[in-house]
Amino acid sequence: MKVTDVICHVLQSKVEQPFTSARGWLYTTRASCIVEITTDEGITGWGECYGPAVVNKAIIETQYRSRVIGRDPFDVEVVWEDLYNRIKDYGLTGMTIAALSGIDIALWDIIGRAVNKPIHKLIGGAHRTEITAYATGLYFIDMDRLVEEAVEEAQKYVAQGFTAIKMKIGLGDPRLDLKRVAAVREAIGPDVKLAVDANHCFTVPQAIRLGRAMEPLDLLWFEEPISPEDHDGYVEVTRALDMAVAGGENDFTRWGFRDVIARKAMDIVQPDVCAAGGISECRKIAAMASAHGVECVPHAWGSAIGLAATVQFLAALPDTPPAFRPMPPMLEFEQTPNPLRDHLAREPIVQTRGIVRVPDGPGLGIEVDRAVLAQYKVA
């Protein structure tokens, strides 16, 4: 089998109710670069790239496409190394790796379709057929009702059956952050897991001070408390707090995670399969984390394709730690409306009462609806 073409589709949808986080910008649209790889045997694979879609498209079309055409999809890691070495002089991290991730996922999808097996069967098998999803939400929408809207939204997720929620913090006033988190904890009770995500908006002293103030609230983890490149700072924050510290959605490849994991700068690493290097590279990151006693709970954001790739990867991750009552890794299930996730697949991956079934169809386990693809395609 040989690759005949690599096609990029830039999709975009409007966000009906704009929202923001500690990053400060207003989300008014969602966009994604979808990678379609065709073969001479009529098998097509799909992948997704994290980050600005038009940038990913440009990288793939100018740097990668010609080097993938004519290759055997089963040589997926050979292709990965070739592409990585192609851009090593100027693209060790960031968008070049996100673009590479989309190609890698599409090649794995082709392999699965060729042998009629889901990707999780190709990377070790399924440790679970169902995955617990946690609801990511509680962004900042109504600035006059920040506490009230967070409580109401969290209660809605509990009513839907979610047993874990992740909320945004980083309002510029740590006292307001603390008040908001405390109100949500009181509203959902002690049995629902609660994590917070600061989107790397604090300094080390600020993160430690707020983290200590939140410790009595029994939080699942404190995500991205400080800037992602400050690994020394992460060590300080992680050592200072009596709660798990998470991060890594803005790190790339095994080399980007190597020192973070070896130094245990975080308790939980969160590689994104659409950003960190695809399924091939995230397997290596997860194995490295396991060897150092660090949990791996992938970040997820994007369309139905990125969600499917994350679910396949999660299914093959072992429990950490293995025990009589293990703690399986959870799936991030974003709660802001997302038609690229909810409609792009003919049979989309959905959560029911906070549980997601692992697809057992070939490859990613989903089929792309080309009518929906055309509806949202802008480039």
C-alpha positions as CSV (number, residue, x, y, z in Angstrom):
1,M,0.0,0.0,0.0
2,K,1.2,3.5,-0.8
3,V,0.0,7.0,0.1
4,T,-1.4,8.8,-2.9
5,D,-2.2,12.2,-1.4
6,V,-2.3,14.3,1.8
7,I,-5.2,16.7,1.9
8,C,-5.9,19.4,4.5
9,H,-9.3,20.7,5.3
10,V,-9.6,23.8,7.4
11,L,-13.0,23.7,9.2
12,Q,-14.5,26.6,11.2
13,S,-17.7,27.0,13.2
14,K,-19.2,29.9,15.1
15,V,-19.4,29.9,18.9
16,E,-23.0,30.9,19.7
17,Q,-22.2,32.0,23.3
18,P,-18.6,33.4,23.4
19,F,-16.5,32.5,26.4
20,T,-13.1,33.3,27.8
21,S,-10.6,31.9,30.3
22,A,-7.5,33.2,32.1
23,R,-5.8,33.6,28.7
24,G,-8.0,36.7,28.2
25,W,-9.1,36.3,24.6
26,L,-12.8,35.7,23.6
27,Y,-13.6,32.5,21.9
28,T,-16.0,33.4,19.1
29,T,-15.1,30.6,16.6
30,R,-13.8,27.1,16.6
31,A,-11.4,25.9,13.9
32,S,-9.5,22.8,13.1
33,C,-7.1,21.4,10.5
34,I,-8.4,18.0,9.4
35,V,-5.9,15.8,7.6
36,E,-7.1,13.3,5.0
37,I,-4.6,10.7,3.7
38,T,-5.6,8.6,0.7
39,T,-3.9,5.4,-0.6
40,D,-3.7,3.4,-3.8
41,E,-5.8,0.6,-2.2
42,G,-8.8,3.0,-1.7
43,I,-8.3,3.2,2.1
44,T,-8.5,6.7,3.6
45,G,-7.3,7.8,7.0
46,W,-8.2,10.9,9.0
47,G,-6.2,13.0,11.5
48,E,-6.4,16.3,13.3
49,C,-3.9,19.0,14.2
50,Y,-4.1,21.2,17.3
51,G,-3.8,24.9,17.1
52,P,-4.3,27.5,14.3
53,A,-5.7,25.5,11.4
54,V,-4.4,27.6,8.5
55,V,-0.8,27.4,10.0
56,N,-1.0,23.6,10.2
57,K,-2.3,23.4,6.7
58,A,0.6,25.5,5.4
59,I,3.2,23.4,7.2
60,I,1.8,20.1,5.9
61,E,1.5,21.3,2.4
62,T,4.9,23.0,2.2
63,Q,7.0,20.7,4.5
64,Y,5.5,17.3,4.8
65,R,3.1,16.4,2.0
66,S,5.7,15.5,-0.6
67,R,7.6,13.3,1.9
68,V,4.6,11.3,2.8
69,I,3.2,10.6,-0.7
70,G,4.5,7.3,-1.9
71,R,5.2,5.9,1.6
72,D,3.7,2.8,3.1
73,P,1.3,3.8,5.9
74,F,2.4,0.8,7.9
75,D,5.8,2.5,8.2
76,V,4.1,5.0,10.5
77,E,7.0,5.5,12.9
78,V,9.6,5.6,10.0
79,V,7.5,8.4,8.5
80,W,7.4,10.1,11.8
81,E,11.2,10.1,12.2
82,D,11.7,11.3,8.7
83,L,9.3,14.2,9.1
84,Y,10.7,15.2,12.5
85,N,14.2,15.2,11.1
86,R,13.1,17.3,8.2
87,I,12.1,20.1,10.5
88,K,14.5,19.6,13.3
89,D,16.6,22.6,12.5
90,Y,13.7,25.0,13.0
91,G,10.7,23.2,14.4
92,L,11.5,21.1,17.5
93,T,8.2,22.1,19.2
94,G,5.0,23.9,18.5
95,M,3.1,24.1,15.2
96,T,5.4,21.8,13.3
97,I,4.8,19.0,15.8
98,A,1.0,19.7,15.8
99,A,1.0,19.3,12.0
100,L,3.0,16.1,12.3
101,S,0.5,14.8,14.8
102,G,-2.3,15.0,12.3
103,I,-0.4,13.0,9.8
104,D,0.5,10.4,12.4
105,I,-3.1,9.9,13.5
106,A,-4.3,9.5,9.9
107,L,-1.6,6.9,9.2
108,W,-2.7,4.9,12.3
109,D,-6.3,5.2,11.1
110,I,-5.3,3.7,7.7
111,I,-3.5,0.8,9.4
112,G,-6.5,0.0,11.5
113,R,-8.8,0.1,8.5
114,A,-6.5,-2.1,6.5
115,V,-6.5,-4.8,9.1
116,N,-10.0,-4.2,10.3
117,K,-9.0,-3.5,13.9
118,P,-9.4,-0.4,16.1
119,I,-6.2,1.5,16.9
120,H,-6.3,0.4,20.5
121,K,-5.8,-3.2,19.4
122,L,-2.7,-2.2,17.4
123,I,-1.0,-0.4,20.4
124,G,-1.5,-3.0,23.0
125,G,-5.2,-3.7,23.5
126,A,-8.0,-2.1,25.5
127,H,-7.5,-1.9,29.3
128,R,-11.1,-0.7,29.4
129,T,-14.1,-0.7,27.0
130,E,-15.7,2.4,28.7
131,I,-14.0,5.5,29.9
132,T,-15.1,7.9,32.6
133,A,-15.4,11.4,31.2
134,Y,-15.0,14.6,33.1
135,A,-16.8,17.8,32.1
136,T,-14.6,20.7,31.2
137,G,-16.4,24.0,31.5
138,L,-17.2,26.8,33.9
139,Y,-15.5,29.4,31.7
140,F,-16.0,33.1,32.3
141,I,-19.1,34.3,30.5
142,D,-21.2,36.7,32.6
143,M,-18.7,38.9,34.4
144,D,-21.5,40.1,36.7
145,R,-22.4,36.5,37.8
146,L,-19.1,34.7,37.8
147,V,-19.9,32.7,41.0
148,E,-23.5,32.1,40.4
149,E,-23.0,31.0,36.8
150,A,-20.3,28.6,37.8
151,V,-22.5,27.0,40.5
152,E,-25.4,26.6,38.1
153,E,-23.3,25.1,35.4
154,A,-21.6,22.6,37.8
155,Q,-25.0,21.5,39.1
156,K,-26.1,20.9,35.6
157,Y,-23.2,18.6,34.9
158,V,-23.9,16.7,38.1
159,A,-27.5,16.3,37.1
160,Q,-26.3,14.9,33.7
161,G,-24.4,12.2,35.5
162,F,-20.8,13.5,35.4
163,T,-18.8,12.4,38.4
164,A,-15.9,14.8,37.7
165,I,-15.7,18.4,36.6
166,K,-12.9,20.8,35.7
167,M,-13.4,24.5,36.1
168,K,-11.5,27.6,35.0
169,I,-9.7,29.9,37.4
170,G,-7.5,32.9,36.8
171,L,-9.8,35.9,37.2
172,G,-7.0,38.3,38.2
173,D,-8.2,38.3,41.8
174,P,-7.2,35.2,43.8
175,R,-9.8,35.9,46.4
176,L,-12.5,35.7,43.7
177,D,-11.0,32.5,42.3
178,L,-11.1,31.0,45.8
179,K,-14.7,32.1,46.4
180,R,-15.8,30.7,43.1
181,V,-14.1,27.3,43.6
182,A,-15.4,27.0,47.1
183,A,-19.0,27.8,46.0
184,V,-18.8,25.1,43.3
185,R,-17.4,22.5,45.8
186,E,-20.2,23.3,48.2
187,A,-22.8,23.0,45.4
188,I,-21.7,19.7,44.0
189,G,-20.8,18.0,47.3
190,P,-17.8,15.9,48.4
191,D,-18.4,12.9,46.1
192,V,-18.0,14.7,42.7
193,K,-14.3,15.2,41.7
194,L,-13.3,18.8,41.1
195,A,-10.2,20.0,39.2
196,V,-9.2,23.6,38.4
197,D,-7.4,24.9,35.4
198,A,-5.5,28.2,35.5
199,N,-4.3,28.2,31.8
200,H,-0.8,29.1,33.1
201,C,-1.7,32.6,34.4
202,F,0.0,32.7,37.8
203,T,3.6,33.3,39.0
204,V,5.2,30.6,41.2
205,P,4.4,32.5,44.5
206,Q,0.8,33.2,43.4
207,A,0.2,29.6,42.4
208,I,1.6,28.3,45.7
209,R,-0.4,30.8,47.8
210,L,-3.7,30.1,46.0
211,G,-3.0,26.4,45.9
212,R,-2.6,26.2,49.6
213,A,-5.8,28.2,50.1
214,M,-7.6,25.6,47.9
215,E,-6.2,22.5,49.6
216,P,-9.1,22.1,52.0
217,L,-11.5,21.9,49.0
218,D,-10.2,18.4,48.0
219,L,-9.3,19.1,44.4
220,L,-8.5,16.4,42.0
221,W,-5.7,18.5,40.4
222,F,-4.4,22.1,39.8
223,E,-3.8,22.3,36.1
224,E,-1.3,24.6,34.4
225,P,-0.7,26.9,37.4
226,I,2.3,28.6,35.8
227,S,3.9,29.2,32.4
228,P,4.6,25.9,30.6
229,E,8.3,26.6,29.9
230,D,9.1,27.2,33.6
231,H,10.0,23.6,34.6
232,D,11.9,24.8,37.6
233,G,8.9,26.7,38.7
234,Y,6.7,23.6,38.3
235,V,9.0,21.7,40.6
236,E,8.6,24.4,43.2
237,V,4.8,24.4,43.0
238,T,4.5,20.6,42.9
239,R,6.7,20.2,46.0
240,A,4.9,23.0,47.9
241,L,1.3,21.8,47.5
242,D,-0.6,18.9,49.0
243,M,-2.6,18.3,45.8
244,A,-1.7,17.0,42.4
245,V,-0.3,19.5,39.9
246,A,-1.0,18.8,36.2
247,G,0.3,20.2,32.9
248,G,1.8,19.4,29.6
249,E,-0.8,20.3,27.0
250,N,1.7,22.8,25.7
251,D,4.6,20.4,25.6
252,F,5.7,18.5,22.6
253,T,7.4,15.1,21.8
254,R,9.2,12.8,24.2
255,W,12.1,15.2,24.4
256,G,9.8,18.0,25.6
257,F,8.4,15.8,28.3
258,R,11.6,14.1,29.3
259,D,12.9,16.5,31.9
260,V,9.4,17.3,33.2
261,I,8.8,13.6,33.9
262,A,12.3,12.7,35.1
263,R,12.2,15.5,37.6
264,K,8.6,14.9,38.5
265,A,7.9,18.5,37.9
266,M,4.2,17.6,37.6
267,D,2.2,14.8,39.2
268,I,0.1,14.4,36.0
269,V,1.2,15.0,32.5
270,Q,-1.4,15.9,29.8
271,P,-0.1,15.4,26.3
272,D,-2.5,16.1,23.5
273,V,-2.4,13.5,20.8
274,C,-3.2,16.2,18.2
275,A,-0.3,18.3,19.4
276,A,2.5,16.4,21.1
277,G,3.4,14.2,18.1
278,G,0.4,12.0,17.5
279,I,-0.4,8.5,18.8
280,S,3.2,7.3,18.0
281,E,4.8,9.9,20.2
282,C,2.2,9.9,23.0
283,R,2.7,6.2,23.5
284,K,6.4,7.0,24.3
285,I,5.5,9.9,26.6
286,A,3.0,7.7,28.5
287,A,5.6,4.9,28.8
288,M,8.2,7.3,30.1
289,A,5.6,8.7,32.6
290,S,4.7,5.2,33.8
291,A,8.4,4.4,34.4
292,H,8.7,7.4,36.7
293,G,5.4,7.0,38.6
294,V,3.8,10.0,36.9
295,E,0.1,9.8,35.8
296,C,-0.8,10.4,32.1
297,V,-4.2,12.0,31.6
298,P,-4.4,13.4,28.0
299,H,-5.6,16.8,27.1
300,A,-8.5,16.9,24.6
301,W,-9.8,19.7,22.5
302,G,-11.1,19.7,18.9
303,S,-13.3,17.8,16.5
304,A,-14.7,14.3,16.4
305,I,-11.4,13.1,14.9
306,G,-9.2,14.4,17.8
307,L,-11.7,13.0,20.3
308,A,-11.7,9.6,18.7
309,A,-7.9,9.5,18.6
310,T,-7.8,10.4,22.3
311,V,-10.3,7.7,23.2
312,Q,-8.3,5.1,21.3
313,F,-5.1,6.2,23.1
314,L,-6.8,6.2,26.5
315,A,-8.2,2.8,26.0
316,A,-4.7,1.4,25.7
317,L,-3.3,3.2,28.8
318,P,-2.9,1.1,31.9
319,D,-4.4,2.1,35.3
320,T,-2.1,4.2,37.5
321,P,-1.3,2.6,39.8
322,P,-2.6,-0.9,39.2
323,A,-4.5,-1.8,42.3
324,F,-7.6,-3.6,43.7
325,R,-9.5,-0.5,43.1
326,P,-7.6,1.2,40.3
327,M,-7.8,4.8,39.1
328,P,-8.2,4.7,35.4
329,P,-7.2,7.8,33.4
330,M,-10.2,10.0,32.5
331,L,-11.3,11.6,29.2
332,E,-11.6,15.3,29.0
333,F,-15.1,16.1,27.5
334,E,-15.3,19.8,26.7
335,Q,-18.8,21.2,27.4
336,T,-18.9,24.4,25.3
337,P,-21.0,23.7,22.1
338,N,-18.8,22.2,19.4
339,P,-20.4,21.1,16.1
340,L,-17.1,20.0,14.7
341,R,-17.0,17.4,17.5
342,D,-20.7,16.6,17.7
343,H,-21.6,16.4,14.0
344,L,-18.5,15.6,11.9
345,A,-18.8,11.8,12.6
346,R,-21.7,9.9,11.2
347,E,-22.0,8.2,14.6
348,P,-20.3,10.7,17.0
349,I,-18.6,9.7,20.2
350,V,-21.0,10.7,23.0
351,Q,-21.0,10.6,26.8
352,T,-23.9,9.1,28.7
353,R,-24.1,9.8,32.4
354,G,-20.4,10.7,32.3
355,I,-19.3,7.5,30.5
356,V,-17.9,7.1,27.0
357,R,-17.9,3.8,25.2
358,V,-14.6,3.0,23.3
359,P,-15.4,2.5,19.6
360,D,-14.5,-1.0,18.3
361,G,-14.7,-0.2,14.6
362,P,-11.6,-0.2,12.5
363,G,-9.0,2.6,12.9
364,L,-10.3,5.5,14.8
365,G,-13.7,3.8,15.0
366,I,-15.7,6.6,13.4
367,E,-16.7,7.6,9.9
368,V,-16.4,11.2,8.7
369,D,-19.6,12.7,7.3
370,R,-18.4,14.4,4.1
371,A,-21.5,16.6,3.9
372,V,-20.7,18.0,7.3
373,L,-17.0,18.4,6.3
374,A,-18.0,20.4,3.3
375,Q,-20.5,22.5,5.4
376,Y,-17.8,23.8,7.7
377,K,-14.8,23.9,5.3
378,V,-13.4,27.3,4.8
379,A,-10.1,26.5,3.2
